[in-house]
mmCIF file of C-alpha atoms in Angstrom:
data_model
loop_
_atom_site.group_PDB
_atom_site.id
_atom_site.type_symbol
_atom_site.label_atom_id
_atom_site.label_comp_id
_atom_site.label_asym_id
_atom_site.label_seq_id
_atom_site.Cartn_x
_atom_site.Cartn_y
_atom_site.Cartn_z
ATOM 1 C CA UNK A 22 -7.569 -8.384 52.802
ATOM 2 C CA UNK A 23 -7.672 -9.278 49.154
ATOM 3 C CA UNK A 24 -7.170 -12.705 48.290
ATOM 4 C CA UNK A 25 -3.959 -13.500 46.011
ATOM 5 C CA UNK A 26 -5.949 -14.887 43.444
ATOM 6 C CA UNK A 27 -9.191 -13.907 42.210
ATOM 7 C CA UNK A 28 -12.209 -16.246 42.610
ATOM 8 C CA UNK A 29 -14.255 -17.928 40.285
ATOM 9 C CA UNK A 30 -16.770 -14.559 40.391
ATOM 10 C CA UNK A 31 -14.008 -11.991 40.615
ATOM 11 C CA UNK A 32 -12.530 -13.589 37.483
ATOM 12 C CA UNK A 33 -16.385 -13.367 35.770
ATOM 13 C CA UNK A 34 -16.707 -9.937 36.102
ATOM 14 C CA UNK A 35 -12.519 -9.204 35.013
ATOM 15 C CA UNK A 36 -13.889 -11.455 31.582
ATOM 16 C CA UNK A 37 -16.951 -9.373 31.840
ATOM 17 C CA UNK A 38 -15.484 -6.144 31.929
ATOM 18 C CA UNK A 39 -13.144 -7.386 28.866
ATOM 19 C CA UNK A 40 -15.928 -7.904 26.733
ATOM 20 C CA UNK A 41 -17.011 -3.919 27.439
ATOM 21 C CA UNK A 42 -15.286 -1.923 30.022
ATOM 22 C CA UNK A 43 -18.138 0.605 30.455
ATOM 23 C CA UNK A 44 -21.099 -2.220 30.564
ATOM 24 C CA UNK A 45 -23.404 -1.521 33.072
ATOM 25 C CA UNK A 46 -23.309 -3.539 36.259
ATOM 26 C CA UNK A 47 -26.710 -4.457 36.100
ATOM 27 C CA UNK A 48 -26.200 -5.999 32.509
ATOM 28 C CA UNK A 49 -23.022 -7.530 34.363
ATOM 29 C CA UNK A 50 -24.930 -8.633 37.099
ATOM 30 C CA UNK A 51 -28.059 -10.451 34.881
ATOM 31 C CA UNK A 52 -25.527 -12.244 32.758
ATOM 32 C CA UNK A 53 -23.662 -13.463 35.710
ATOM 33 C CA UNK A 54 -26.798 -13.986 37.933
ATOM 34 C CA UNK A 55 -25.893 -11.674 41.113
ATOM 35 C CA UNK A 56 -27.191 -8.534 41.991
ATOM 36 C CA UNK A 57 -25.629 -5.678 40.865
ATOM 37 C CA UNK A 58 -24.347 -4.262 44.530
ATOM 38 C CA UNK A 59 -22.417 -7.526 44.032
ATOM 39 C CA UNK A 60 -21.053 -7.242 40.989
ATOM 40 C CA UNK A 61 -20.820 -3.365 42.158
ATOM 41 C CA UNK A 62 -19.101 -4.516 45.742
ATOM 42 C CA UNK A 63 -16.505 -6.459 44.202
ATOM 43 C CA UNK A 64 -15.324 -3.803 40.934
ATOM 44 C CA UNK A 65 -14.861 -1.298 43.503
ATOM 45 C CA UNK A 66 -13.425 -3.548 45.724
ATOM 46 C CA UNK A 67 -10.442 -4.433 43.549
ATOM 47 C CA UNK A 68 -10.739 -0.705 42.527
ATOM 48 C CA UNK A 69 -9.904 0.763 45.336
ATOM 49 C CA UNK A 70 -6.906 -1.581 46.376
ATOM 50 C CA UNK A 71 -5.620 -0.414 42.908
ATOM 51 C CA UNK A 72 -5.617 -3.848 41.918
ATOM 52 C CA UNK A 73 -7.995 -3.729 39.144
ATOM 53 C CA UNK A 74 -8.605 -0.700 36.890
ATOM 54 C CA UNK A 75 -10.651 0.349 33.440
ATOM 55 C CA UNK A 76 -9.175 2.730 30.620
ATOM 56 C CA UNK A 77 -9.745 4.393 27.529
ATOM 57 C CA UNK A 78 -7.018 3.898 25.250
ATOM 58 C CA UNK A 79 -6.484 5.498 22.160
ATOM 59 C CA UNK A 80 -5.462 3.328 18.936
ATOM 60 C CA UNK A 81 -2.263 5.808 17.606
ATOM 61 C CA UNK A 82 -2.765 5.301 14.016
ATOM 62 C CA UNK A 83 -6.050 5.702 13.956
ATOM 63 C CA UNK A 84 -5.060 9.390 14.816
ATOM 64 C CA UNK A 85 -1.556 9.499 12.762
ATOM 65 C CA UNK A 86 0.135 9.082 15.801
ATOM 66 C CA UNK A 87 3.189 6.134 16.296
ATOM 67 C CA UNK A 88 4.027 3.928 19.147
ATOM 68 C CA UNK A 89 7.535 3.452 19.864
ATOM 69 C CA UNK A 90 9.245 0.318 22.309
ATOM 70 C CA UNK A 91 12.237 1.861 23.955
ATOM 71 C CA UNK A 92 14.749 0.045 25.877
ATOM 72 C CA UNK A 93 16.792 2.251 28.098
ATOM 73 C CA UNK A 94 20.016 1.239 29.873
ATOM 74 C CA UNK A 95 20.755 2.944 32.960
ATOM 75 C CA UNK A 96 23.042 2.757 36.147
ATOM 76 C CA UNK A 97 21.504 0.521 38.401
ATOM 77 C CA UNK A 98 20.787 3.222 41.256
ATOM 78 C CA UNK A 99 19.133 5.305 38.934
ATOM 79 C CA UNK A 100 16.507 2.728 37.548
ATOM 80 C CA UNK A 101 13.886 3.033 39.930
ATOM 81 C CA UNK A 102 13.823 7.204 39.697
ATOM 82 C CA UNK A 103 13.863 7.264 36.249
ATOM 83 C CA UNK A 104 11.530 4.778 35.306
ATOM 84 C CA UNK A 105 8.787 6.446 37.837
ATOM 85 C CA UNK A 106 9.370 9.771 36.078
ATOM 86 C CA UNK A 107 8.520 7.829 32.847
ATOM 87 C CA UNK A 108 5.621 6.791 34.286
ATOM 88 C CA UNK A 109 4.255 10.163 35.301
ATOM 89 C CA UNK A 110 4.172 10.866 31.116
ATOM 90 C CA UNK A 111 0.914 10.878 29.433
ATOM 91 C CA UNK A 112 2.715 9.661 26.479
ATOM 92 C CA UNK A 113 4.001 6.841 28.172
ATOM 93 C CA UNK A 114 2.953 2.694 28.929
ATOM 94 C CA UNK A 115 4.095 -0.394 29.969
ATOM 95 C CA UNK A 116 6.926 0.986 31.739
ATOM 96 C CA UNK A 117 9.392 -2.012 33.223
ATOM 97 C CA UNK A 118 12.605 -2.810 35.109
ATOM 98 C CA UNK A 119 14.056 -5.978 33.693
ATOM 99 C CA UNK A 120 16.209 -8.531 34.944
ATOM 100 C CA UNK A 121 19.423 -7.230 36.062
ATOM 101 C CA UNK A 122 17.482 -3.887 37.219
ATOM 102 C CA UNK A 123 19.314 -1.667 34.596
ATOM 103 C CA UNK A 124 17.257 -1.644 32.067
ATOM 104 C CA UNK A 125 13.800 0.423 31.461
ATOM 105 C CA UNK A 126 11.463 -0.497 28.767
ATOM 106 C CA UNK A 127 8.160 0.991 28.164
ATOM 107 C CA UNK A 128 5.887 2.293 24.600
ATOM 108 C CA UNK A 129 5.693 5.813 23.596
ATOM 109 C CA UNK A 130 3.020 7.180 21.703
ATOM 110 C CA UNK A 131 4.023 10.759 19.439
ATOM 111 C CA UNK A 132 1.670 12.670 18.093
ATOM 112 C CA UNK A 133 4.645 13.913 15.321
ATOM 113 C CA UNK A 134 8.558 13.843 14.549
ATOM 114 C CA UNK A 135 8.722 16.436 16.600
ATOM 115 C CA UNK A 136 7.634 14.880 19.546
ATOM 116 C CA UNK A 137 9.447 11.887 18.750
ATOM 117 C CA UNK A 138 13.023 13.637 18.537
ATOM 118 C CA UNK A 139 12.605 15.438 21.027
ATOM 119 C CA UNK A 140 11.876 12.217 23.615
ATOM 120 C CA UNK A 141 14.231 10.050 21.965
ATOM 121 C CA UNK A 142 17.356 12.294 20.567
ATOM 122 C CA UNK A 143 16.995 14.827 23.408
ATOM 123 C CA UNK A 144 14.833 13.983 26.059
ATOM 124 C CA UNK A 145 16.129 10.497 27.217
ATOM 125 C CA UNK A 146 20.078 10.831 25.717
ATOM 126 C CA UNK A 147 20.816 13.964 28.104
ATOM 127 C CA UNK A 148 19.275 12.211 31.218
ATOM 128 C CA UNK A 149 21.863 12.130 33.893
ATOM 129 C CA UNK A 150 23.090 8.334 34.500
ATOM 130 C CA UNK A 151 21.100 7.081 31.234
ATOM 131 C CA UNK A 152 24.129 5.011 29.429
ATOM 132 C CA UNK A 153 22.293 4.355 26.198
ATOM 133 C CA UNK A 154 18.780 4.513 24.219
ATOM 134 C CA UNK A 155 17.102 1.647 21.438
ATOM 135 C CA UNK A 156 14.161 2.388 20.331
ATOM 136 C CA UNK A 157 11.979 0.450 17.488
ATOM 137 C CA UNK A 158 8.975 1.193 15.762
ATOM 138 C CA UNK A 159 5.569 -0.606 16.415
ATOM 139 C CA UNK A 160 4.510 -1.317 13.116
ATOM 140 C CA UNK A 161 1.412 -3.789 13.694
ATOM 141 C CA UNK A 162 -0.129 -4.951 16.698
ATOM 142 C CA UNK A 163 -0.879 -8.368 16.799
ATOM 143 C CA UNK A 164 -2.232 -9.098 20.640
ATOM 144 C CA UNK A 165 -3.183 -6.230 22.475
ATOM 145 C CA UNK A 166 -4.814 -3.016 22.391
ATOM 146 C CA UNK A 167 -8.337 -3.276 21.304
ATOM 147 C CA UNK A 168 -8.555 -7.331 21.552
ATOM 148 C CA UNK A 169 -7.003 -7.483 24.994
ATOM 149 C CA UNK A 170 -5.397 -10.074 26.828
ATOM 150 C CA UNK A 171 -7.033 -13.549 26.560
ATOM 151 C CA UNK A 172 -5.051 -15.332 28.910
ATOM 152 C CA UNK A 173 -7.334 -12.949 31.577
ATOM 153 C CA UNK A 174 -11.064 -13.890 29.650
ATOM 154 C CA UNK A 175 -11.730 -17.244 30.324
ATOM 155 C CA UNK A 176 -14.612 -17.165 32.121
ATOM 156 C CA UNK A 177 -17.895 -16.657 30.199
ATOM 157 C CA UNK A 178 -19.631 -19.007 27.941
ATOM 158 C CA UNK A 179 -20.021 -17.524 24.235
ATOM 159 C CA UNK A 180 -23.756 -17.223 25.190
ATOM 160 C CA UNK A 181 -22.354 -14.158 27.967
ATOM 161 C CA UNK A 182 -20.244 -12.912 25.543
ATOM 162 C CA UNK A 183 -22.359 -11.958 22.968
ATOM 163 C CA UNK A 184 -24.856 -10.665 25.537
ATOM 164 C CA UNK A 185 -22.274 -8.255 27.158
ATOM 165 C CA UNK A 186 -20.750 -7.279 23.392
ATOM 166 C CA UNK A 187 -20.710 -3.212 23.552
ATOM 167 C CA UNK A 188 -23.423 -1.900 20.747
ATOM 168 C CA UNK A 189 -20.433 0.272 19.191
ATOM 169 C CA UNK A 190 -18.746 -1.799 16.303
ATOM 170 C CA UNK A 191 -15.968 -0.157 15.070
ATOM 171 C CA UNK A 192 -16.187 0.447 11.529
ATOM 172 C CA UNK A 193 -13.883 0.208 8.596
ATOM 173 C CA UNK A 194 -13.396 3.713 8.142
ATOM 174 C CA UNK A 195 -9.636 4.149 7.356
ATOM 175 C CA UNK A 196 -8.974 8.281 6.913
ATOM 176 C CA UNK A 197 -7.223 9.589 9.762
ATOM 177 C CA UNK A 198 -9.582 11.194 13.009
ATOM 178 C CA UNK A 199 -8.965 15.012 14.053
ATOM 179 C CA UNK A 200 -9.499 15.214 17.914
ATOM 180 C CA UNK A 201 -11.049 18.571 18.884
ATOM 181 C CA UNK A 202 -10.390 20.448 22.354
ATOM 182 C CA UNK A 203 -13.589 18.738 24.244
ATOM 183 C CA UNK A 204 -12.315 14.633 22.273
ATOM 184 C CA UNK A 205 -8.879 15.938 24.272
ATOM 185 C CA UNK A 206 -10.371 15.773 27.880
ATOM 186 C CA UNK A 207 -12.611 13.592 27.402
ATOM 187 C CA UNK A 208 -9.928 11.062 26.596
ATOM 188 C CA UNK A 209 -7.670 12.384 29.526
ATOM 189 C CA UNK A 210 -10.680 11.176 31.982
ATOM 190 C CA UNK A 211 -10.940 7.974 30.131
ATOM 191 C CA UNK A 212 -7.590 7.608 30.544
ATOM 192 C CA UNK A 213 -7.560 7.881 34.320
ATOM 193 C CA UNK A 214 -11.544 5.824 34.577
ATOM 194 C CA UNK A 215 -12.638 4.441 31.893
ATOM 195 C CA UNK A 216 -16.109 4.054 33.540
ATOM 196 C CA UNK A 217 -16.661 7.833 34.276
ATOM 197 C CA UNK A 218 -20.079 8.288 34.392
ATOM 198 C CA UNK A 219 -21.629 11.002 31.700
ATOM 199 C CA UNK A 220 -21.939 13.993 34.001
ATOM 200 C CA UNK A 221 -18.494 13.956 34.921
ATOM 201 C CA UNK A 222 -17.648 13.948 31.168
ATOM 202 C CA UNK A 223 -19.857 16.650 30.902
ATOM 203 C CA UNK A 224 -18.081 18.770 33.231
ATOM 204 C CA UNK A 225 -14.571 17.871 31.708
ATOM 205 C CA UNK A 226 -15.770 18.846 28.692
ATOM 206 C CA UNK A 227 -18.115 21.821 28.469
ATOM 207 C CA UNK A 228 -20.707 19.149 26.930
ATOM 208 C CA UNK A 229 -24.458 18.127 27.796
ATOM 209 C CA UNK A 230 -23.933 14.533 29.315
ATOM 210 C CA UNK A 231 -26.119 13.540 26.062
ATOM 211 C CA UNK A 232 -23.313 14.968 23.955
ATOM 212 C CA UNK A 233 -20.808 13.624 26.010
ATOM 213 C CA UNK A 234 -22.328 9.849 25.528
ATOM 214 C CA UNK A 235 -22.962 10.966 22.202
ATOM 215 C CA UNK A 236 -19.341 11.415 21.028
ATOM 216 C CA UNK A 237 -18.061 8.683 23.124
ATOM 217 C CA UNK A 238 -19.903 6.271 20.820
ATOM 218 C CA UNK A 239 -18.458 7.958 17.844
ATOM 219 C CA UNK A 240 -15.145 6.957 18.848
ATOM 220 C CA UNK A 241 -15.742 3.930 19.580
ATOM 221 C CA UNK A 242 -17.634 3.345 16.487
ATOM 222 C CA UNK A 243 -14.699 5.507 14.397
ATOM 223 C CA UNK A 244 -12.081 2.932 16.275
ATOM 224 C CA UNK A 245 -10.326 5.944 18.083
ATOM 225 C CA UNK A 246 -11.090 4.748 21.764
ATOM 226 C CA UNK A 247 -11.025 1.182 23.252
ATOM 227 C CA UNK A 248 -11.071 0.052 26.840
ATOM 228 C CA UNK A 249 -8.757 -1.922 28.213
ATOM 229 C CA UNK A 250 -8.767 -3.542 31.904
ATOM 230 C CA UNK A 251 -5.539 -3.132 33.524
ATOM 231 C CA UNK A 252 -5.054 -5.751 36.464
ATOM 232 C CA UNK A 253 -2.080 -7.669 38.345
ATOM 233 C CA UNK A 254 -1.081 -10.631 36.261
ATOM 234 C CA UNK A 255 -0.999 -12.079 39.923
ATOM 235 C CA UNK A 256 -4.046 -12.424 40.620
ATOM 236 C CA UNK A 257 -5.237 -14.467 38.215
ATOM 237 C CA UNK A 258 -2.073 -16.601 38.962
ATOM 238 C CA UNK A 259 0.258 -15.513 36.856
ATOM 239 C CA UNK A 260 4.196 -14.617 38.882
ATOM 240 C CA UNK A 261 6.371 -14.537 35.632
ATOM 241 C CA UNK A 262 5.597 -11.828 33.173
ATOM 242 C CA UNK A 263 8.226 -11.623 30.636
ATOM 243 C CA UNK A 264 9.400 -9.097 27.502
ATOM 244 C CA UNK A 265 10.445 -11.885 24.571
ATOM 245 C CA UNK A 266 12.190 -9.889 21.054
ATOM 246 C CA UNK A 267 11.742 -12.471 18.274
ATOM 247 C CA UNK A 268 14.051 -12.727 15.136
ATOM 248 C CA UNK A 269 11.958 -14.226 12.301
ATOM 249 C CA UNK A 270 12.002 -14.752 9.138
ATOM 250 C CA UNK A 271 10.510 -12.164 7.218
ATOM 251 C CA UNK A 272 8.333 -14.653 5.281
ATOM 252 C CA UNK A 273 7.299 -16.200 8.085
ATOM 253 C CA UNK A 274 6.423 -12.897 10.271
ATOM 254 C CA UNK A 275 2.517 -12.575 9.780
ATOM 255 C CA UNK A 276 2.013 -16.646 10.567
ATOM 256 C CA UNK A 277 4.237 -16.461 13.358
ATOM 257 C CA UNK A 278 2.836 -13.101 15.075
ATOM 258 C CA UNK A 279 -1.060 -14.748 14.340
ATOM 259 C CA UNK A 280 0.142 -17.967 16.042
ATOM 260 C CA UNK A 281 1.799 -16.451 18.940
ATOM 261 C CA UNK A 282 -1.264 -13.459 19.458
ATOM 262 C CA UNK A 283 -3.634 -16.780 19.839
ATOM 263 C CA UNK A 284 -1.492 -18.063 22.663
ATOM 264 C CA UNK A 285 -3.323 -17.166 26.397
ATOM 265 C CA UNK A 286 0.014 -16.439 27.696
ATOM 266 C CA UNK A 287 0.323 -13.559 25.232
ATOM 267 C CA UNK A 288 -0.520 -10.365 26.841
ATOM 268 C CA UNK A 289 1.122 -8.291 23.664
ATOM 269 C CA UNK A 290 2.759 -8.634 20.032
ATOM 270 C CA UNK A 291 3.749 -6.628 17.556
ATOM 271 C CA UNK A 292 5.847 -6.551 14.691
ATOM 272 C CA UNK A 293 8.370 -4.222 15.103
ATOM 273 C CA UNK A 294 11.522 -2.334 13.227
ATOM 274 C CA UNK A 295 15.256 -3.453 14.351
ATOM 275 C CA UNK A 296 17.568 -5.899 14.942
ATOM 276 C CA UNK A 297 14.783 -8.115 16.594
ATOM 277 C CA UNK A 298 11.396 -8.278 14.551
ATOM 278 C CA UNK A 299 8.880 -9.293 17.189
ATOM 279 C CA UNK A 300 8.308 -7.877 20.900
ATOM 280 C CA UNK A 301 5.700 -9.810 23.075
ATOM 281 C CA UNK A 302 4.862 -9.411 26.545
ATOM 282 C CA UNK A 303 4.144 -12.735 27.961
ATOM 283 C CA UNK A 304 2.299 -13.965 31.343
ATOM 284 C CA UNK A 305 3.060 -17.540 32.618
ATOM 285 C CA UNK A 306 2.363 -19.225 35.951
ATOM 286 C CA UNK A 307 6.072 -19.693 36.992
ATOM 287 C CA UNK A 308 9.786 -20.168 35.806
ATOM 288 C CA UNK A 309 9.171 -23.752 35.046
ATOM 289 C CA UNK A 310 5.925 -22.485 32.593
ATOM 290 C CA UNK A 311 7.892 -19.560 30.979
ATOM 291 C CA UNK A 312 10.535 -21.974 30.064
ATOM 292 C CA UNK A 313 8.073 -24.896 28.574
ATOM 293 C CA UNK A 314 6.418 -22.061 26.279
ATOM 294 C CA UNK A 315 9.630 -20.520 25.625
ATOM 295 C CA UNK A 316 10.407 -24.421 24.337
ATOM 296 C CA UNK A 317 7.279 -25.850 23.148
ATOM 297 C CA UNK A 318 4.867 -22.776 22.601
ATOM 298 C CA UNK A 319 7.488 -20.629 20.515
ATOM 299 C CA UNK A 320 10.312 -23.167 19.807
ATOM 300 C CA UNK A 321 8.032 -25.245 18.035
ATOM 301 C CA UNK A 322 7.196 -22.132 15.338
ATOM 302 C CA UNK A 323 8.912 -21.995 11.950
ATOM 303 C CA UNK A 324 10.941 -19.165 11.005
ATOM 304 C CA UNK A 325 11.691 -18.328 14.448
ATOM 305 C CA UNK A 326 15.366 -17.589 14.350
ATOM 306 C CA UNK A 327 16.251 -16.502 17.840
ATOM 307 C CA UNK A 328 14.735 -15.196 21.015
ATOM 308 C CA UNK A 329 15.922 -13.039 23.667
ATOM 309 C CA UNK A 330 13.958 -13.073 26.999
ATOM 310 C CA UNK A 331 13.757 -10.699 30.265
ATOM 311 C CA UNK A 332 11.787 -11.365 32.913
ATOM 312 C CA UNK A 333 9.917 -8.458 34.505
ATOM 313 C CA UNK A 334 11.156 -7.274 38.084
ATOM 314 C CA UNK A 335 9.098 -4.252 38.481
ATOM 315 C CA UNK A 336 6.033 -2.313 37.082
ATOM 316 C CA UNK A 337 6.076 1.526 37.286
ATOM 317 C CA UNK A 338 3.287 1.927 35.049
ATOM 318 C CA UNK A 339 0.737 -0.736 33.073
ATOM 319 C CA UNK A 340 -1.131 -0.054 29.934
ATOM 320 C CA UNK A 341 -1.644 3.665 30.963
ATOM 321 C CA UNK A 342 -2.006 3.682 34.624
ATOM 322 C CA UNK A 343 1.213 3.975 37.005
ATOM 323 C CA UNK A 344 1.647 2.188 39.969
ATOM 324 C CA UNK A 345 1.353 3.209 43.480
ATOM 325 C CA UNK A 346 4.041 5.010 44.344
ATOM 326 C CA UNK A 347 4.602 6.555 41.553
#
């Protein structure tokens, strides 16, 4: 049986596995000074109880694809069905029941207009006991994606860091990226391990495992593909997750979102279109934690001209893997 929280080592090798997602357990293991079966043990350990998990994530724009936060009120039987059929999409993360249980929230990613009608003015509107659809446009990410969540790396000295720091530096390339056939499923195995070993790349791909490690790298290096570690907020002792919408003054927005995507308790924020200018995703220890940041950690900000806050009651799906049962 898994412990409810993670132990000093377990939490190493999460901060580890931040740093670079696909570093080797030996290089793991040396910085951390185990053996690698332990570091090895452990991984697929949490692994295997589906508690801890690495992906490949695409950055959208990078591609000329958009991310979209939908909110989606339903009738309260009808939350739990809907939301795990969300979860099943490709195009689909971060899919949530909120307080109250009738309301869904989760990020698309289109590839086009097309796409994105046809979710959002088709799709989702004609879905039997859906009562109504928001959706707002991601239109910077602040905390998440590529950097991560920080409130989960806390573990390693800056020495480990920069020893476990993946070779691949993304570069400041800005035209768009064309993914061929064999980028497409390599990216769909990513998606479901993000530590896939080079001969089952190969296979997914048609590729030589060299060519398959080969073109990994590019994206990387291109800024296409990231890794991300998905793991329960709980055990690393966090039991209120929270979706905050920010109203701030324009002037103040960049400050604001650079403050707030500095905070540990900041799993995500963006800058977003709407009614509501700012979504974060936020991770505290309990009710009595979410409501001192609520007053001291975003209260405190200028420019911040209202918040609206929902507590999390249910995961179907985070970054890009659904949950059991799903």
């Amino acid at each position: 049986m898994i412990a409810p929280v993670l132990d000093k080592l377990d939490r190493a090798i999460v901060h580890a596995l931040h740093v670079d997602g696909r570093a080797p357990f030996s290089r793991i293991a040396s910085v951390l000074k185990v053996s690698d079966q332990t570091v090895a043990r452990r991984y697929h350990r949490l692994r295997s109880a589906g508690l801890l998990k690495v992906i490949g994530q695409v950055q959208a724009r990078r591609l000329g694809w958009a991310e979209w936060f939908v909110r989606i009120q339903v009738v309260p039987d009808a939350a739990v069905p809907i939301a795990e059929a969300l979860a099943r999409r490709a195009d689909t993360s971060w899919v949530s029941l909120t307080s109250g249980g009738t309301q869904i929230v989760c990020v698309v990613r289109v590839r086009s207009f097309r796409e994105r009608d046809a979710l959002l003015l088709g799709q989702l509107p004609r879905t039997p006991r859906v009562v109504g659809v928001t959706a707002h446009c991601l239109l910077r990410v602040f905390a998440g994606g590529p950097t991560g969540w920080h409130g989960r790396a806390d573990s390693l000295t800056c020495e480990q860091i920069a020893t476990l720091a993946p070779q691949h530096a993304p570069g400041a390339q800005q035209e768009r990226v064309v993914l061929d056939e064999g980028d497409e499923h390599l990216l769909g195995v990513l998606a479901r391990d993000g530590r896939a070993g080079y001969p089952e790349l190969a296979r997914a791909t048609g590729w030589s495992p060299a060519t398959a490690q080969r073109r990994l790298g590019h994206l990387r290096d291109c800024g296409v593909l990231f890794f991300d570690v998905d793991i329960d907020p709980l055990l690393l002792g966090f039991e209120m997750v929270a979706i905050l919408w920010l109203t701030v003054e324009p002037s103040a927005l960049r400050r604001t979102a650079q403050a707030v995507a500095a905070h540990p308790e900041v799993a995500f924020a963006a800058a977003t279109t709407g009614p509501t200018n700012l979504l974060m995703f936020v991770a505290c220890r309990d009710a009595d934690a979410l409501y001192g940041y609520l007053e001291g950690g975003i209260g405190s900000l200028p420019g911040v001209r209202h918040i609206e806050s929902a507590p999390v009651i249910r995961d179907s799906k985070r970054a890009g893997t659904a949950r059991a049962g799903t």
